[in-house]
Short mmCIF file of C-alpha atoms in Angstrom, two decimals:
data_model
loop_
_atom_site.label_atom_id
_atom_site.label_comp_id
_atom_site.label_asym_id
_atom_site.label_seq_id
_atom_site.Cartn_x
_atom_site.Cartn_y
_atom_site.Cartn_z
CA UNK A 20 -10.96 3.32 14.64
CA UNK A 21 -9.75 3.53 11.14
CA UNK A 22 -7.47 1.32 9.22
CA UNK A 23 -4.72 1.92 7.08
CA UNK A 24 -2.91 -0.26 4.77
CA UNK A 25 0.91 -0.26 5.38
CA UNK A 26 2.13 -0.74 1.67
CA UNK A 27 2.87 0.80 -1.40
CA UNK A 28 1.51 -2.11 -3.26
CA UNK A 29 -0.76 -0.48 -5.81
CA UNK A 30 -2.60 -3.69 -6.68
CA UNK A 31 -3.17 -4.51 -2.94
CA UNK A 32 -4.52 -1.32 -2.35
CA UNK A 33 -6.77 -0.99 -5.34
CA UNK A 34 -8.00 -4.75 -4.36
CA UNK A 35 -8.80 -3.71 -0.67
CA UNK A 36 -10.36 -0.04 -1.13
CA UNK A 37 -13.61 -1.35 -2.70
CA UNK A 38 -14.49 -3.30 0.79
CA UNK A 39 -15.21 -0.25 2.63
CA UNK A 40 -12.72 -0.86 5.07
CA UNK A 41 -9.78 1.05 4.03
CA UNK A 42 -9.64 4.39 4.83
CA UNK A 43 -5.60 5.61 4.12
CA UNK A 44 -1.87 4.16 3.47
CA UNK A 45 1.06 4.64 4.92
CA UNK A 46 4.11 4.15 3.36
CA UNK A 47 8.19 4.79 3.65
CA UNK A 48 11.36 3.84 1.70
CA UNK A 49 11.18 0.06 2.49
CA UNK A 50 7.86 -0.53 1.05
CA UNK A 51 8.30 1.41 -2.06
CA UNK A 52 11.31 -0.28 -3.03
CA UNK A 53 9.51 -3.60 -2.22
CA UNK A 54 6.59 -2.39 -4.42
CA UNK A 55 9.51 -1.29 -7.31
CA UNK A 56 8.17 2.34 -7.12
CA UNK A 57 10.77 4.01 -9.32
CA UNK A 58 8.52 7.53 -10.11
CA UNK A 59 7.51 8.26 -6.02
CA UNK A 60 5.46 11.06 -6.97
CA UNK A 61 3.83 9.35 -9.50
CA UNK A 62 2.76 6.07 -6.95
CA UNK A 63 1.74 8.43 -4.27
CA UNK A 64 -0.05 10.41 -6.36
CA UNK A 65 -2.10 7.18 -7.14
CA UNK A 66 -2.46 6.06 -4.01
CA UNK A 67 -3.94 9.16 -2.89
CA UNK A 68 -6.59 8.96 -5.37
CA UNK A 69 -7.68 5.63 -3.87
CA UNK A 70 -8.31 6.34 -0.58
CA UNK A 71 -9.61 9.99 1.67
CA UNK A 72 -7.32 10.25 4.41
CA UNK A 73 -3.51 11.36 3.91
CA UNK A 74 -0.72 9.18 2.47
CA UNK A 75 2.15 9.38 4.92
CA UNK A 76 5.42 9.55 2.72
CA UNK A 77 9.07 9.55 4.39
CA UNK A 78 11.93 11.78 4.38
CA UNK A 79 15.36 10.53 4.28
CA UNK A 80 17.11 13.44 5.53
CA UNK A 81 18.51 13.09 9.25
CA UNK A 82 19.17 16.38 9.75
CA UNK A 83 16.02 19.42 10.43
CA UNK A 84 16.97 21.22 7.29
CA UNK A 85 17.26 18.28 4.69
CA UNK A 86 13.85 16.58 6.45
CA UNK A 87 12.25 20.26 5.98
CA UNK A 88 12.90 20.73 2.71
CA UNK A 89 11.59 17.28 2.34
CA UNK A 90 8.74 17.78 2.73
CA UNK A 91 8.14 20.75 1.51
CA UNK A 92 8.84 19.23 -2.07
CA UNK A 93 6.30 16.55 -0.73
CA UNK A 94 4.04 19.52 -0.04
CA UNK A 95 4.36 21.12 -3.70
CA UNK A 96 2.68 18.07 -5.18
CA UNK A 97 -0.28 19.20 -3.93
CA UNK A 98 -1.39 15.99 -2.52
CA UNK A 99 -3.30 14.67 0.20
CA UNK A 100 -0.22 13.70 2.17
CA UNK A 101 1.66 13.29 5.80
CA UNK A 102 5.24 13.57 6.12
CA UNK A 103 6.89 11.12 8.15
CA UNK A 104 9.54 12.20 9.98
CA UNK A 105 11.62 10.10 12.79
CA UNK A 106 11.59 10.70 16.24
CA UNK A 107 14.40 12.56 16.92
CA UNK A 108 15.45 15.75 18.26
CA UNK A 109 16.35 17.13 14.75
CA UNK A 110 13.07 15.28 13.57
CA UNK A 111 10.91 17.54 16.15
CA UNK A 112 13.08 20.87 14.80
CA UNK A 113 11.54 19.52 11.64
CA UNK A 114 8.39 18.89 12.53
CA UNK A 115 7.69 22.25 14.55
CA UNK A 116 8.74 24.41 11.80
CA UNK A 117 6.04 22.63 9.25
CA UNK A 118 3.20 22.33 11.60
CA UNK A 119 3.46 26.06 11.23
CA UNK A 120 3.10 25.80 7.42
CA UNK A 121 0.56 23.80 7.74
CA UNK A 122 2.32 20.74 6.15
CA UNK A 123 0.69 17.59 7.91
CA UNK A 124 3.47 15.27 9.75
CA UNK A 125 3.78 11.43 11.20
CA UNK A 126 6.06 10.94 13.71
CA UNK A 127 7.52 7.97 13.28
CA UNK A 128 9.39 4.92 15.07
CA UNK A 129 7.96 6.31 18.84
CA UNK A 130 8.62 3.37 21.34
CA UNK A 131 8.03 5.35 24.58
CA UNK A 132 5.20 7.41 25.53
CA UNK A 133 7.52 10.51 26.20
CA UNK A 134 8.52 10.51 22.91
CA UNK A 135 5.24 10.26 21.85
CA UNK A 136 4.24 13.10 24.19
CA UNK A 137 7.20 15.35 22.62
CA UNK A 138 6.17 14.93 19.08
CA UNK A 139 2.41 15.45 20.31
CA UNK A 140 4.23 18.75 21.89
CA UNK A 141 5.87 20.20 18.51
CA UNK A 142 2.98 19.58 16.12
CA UNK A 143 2.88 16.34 14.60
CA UNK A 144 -0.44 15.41 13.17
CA UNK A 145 -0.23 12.08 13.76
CA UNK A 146 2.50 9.75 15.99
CA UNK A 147 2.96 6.04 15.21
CA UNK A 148 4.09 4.41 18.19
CA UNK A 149 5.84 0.72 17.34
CA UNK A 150 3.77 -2.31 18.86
CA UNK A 151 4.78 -4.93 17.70
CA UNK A 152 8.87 -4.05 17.62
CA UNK A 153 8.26 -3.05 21.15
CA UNK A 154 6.45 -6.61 22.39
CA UNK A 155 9.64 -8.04 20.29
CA UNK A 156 12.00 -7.00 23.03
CA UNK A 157 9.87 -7.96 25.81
CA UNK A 158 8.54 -4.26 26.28
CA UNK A 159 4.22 -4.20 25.64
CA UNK A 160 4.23 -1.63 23.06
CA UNK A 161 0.00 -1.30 23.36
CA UNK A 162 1.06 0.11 26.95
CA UNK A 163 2.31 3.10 24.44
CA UNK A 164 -0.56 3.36 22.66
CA UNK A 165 -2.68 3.13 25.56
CA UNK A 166 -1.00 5.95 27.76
CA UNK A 167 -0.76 8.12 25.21
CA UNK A 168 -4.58 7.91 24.16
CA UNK A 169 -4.98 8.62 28.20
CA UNK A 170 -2.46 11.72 28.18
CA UNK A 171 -3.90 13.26 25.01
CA UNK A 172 -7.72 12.74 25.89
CA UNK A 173 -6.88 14.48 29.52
CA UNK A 174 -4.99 17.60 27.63
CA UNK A 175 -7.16 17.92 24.56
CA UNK A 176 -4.28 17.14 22.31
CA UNK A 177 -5.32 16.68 18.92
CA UNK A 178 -2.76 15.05 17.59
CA UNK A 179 -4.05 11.16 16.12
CA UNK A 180 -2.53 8.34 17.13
CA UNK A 181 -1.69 5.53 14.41
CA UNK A 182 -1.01 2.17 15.98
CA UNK A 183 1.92 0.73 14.12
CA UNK A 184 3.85 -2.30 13.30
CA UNK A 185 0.80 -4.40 13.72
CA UNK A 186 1.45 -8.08 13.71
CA UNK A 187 -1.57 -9.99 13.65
CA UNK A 188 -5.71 -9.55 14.03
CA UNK A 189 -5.10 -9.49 17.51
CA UNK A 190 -2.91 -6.16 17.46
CA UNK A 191 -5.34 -4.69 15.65
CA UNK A 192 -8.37 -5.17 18.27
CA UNK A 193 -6.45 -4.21 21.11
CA UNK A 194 -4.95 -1.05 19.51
CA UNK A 195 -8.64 -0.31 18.89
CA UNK A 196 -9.47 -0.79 23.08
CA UNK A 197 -6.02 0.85 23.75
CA UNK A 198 -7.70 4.13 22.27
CA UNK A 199 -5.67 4.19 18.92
CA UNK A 200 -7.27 6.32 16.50
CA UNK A 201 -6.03 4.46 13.60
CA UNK A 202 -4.16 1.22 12.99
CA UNK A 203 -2.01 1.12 10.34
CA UNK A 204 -2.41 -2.80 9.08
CA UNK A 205 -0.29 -4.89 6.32
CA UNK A 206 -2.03 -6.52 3.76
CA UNK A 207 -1.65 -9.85 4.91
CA UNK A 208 -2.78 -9.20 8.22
CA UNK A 209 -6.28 -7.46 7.14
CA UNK A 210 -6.80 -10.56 4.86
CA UNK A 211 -7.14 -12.42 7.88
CA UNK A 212 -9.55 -10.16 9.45
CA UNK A 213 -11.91 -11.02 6.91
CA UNK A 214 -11.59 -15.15 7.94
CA UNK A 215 -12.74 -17.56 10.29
CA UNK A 216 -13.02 -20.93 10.01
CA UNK A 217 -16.34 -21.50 11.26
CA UNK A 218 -17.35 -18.38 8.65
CA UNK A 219 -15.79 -21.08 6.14
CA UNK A 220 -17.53 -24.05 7.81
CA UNK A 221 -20.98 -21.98 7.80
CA UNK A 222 -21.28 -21.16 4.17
CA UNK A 223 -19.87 -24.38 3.39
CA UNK A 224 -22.63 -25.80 5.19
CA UNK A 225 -25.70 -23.64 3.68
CA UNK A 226 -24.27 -23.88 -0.09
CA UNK A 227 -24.75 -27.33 0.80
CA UNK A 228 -27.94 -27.71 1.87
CA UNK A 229 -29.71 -24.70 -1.15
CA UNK A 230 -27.91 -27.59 -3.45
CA UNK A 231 -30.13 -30.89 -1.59
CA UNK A 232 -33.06 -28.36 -1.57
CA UNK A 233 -32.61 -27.90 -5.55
CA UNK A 234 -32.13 -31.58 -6.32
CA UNK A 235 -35.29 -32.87 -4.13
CA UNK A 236 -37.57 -30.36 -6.46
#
């Protein structure tokens, strides 16, 4: 499975990337205005140099003509980039007419595994069904993930499946046994992958000891 960060945080990203672990970003309007992105083009166009896989990057448009030509501004950059559109039905209109163009898309803000089938159905690259939202409401949203890795595996559907709003460590491992594809993973929540107390307790322990070893010589 592959993880991407979910942030626009330049630093964060450029912190992470060297640990081998990070292989994209996705981002949309909350995050850049959290990360005080004021030139877009110019942020995404450093993100994609950190990292292989596409950068998703949001319309704002509601309607299947402003999302379209959305993206295809998006698409002029000439950048290694996903559009994320919403799951609606204007958002598939959308989404169907670029998949012909070529122009990669992310469905995005799927809570049922219909909708994830429909967006599967006009073209979307990639669909990012909502765990952790979905578990909010009482509903388990790696159910989603988890039928929709089925469906697609039976039907040969090639469309990648990003597990999103991710929580904790623990989201992340099941989306991985649910069949996700990707995981798309805050910064704060990778930074605990990397801990454990008994890691801590361990090299704690051994620094300890090399130090007895050199003062007994």
């Amino acid at each position: 499975m592959q993880i991407f960060l979910d942030t626009a945080k330049i630093d964060e990203i450029r912190k992470l990337v060297p640990t081998g672990v990070v292989d994209g970003v996705t981002t949309n309007p909350s995050l850049l205005a959290k990360a005080g992105c004021k030139d877009i083009k110019g942020a995404i166009k450093e993100i994609c140099a950190l990292v292989k896989e596409p950068v998703s990057v949001e319309v704002i448009g509601t309607q299947a003509d402003q999302m379209i030509k959305e993206a295809r501004e998006y698409s002029s950059w000439k950048l290694n980039t996903a559009v994320k559109i919403p799951m609606t039905e204007e958002g598939l209109k959308a989404v169907s007419v670029l998949s012909k163009e070529g122009i990669k898309t992310n469905v995005t803000l799927i809570f049922s595994t219909s909708q994830g089938l429909l967006a599967a159905k006009a073209g979307a690259t990639f669909v990012s069904p909502f765990v952790g939202r979905l578990d909010d409401i009482s509903h388990n949203g790696l159910e989603v993930v988890r039928d929709l890795a089925h469906i697609f595996k039976i039907y040969g559907i090639n469309t990648r499946i990003i597990a999103a709003s991710i929580r904790h460590p623990i989201h992340v491992v099941e989306s991985a046994k649910a069949g996700a594809h990707i995981a798309t993973i805050p910064t704060k929540v990778l930074e605990a992958m990397f801990r454990h107390p008994l890691t801590d307790i361990g090299i704690e322990k051994f620094l300890s000891d090399w130090k007895g070893l050199q003062e007994s010589k």
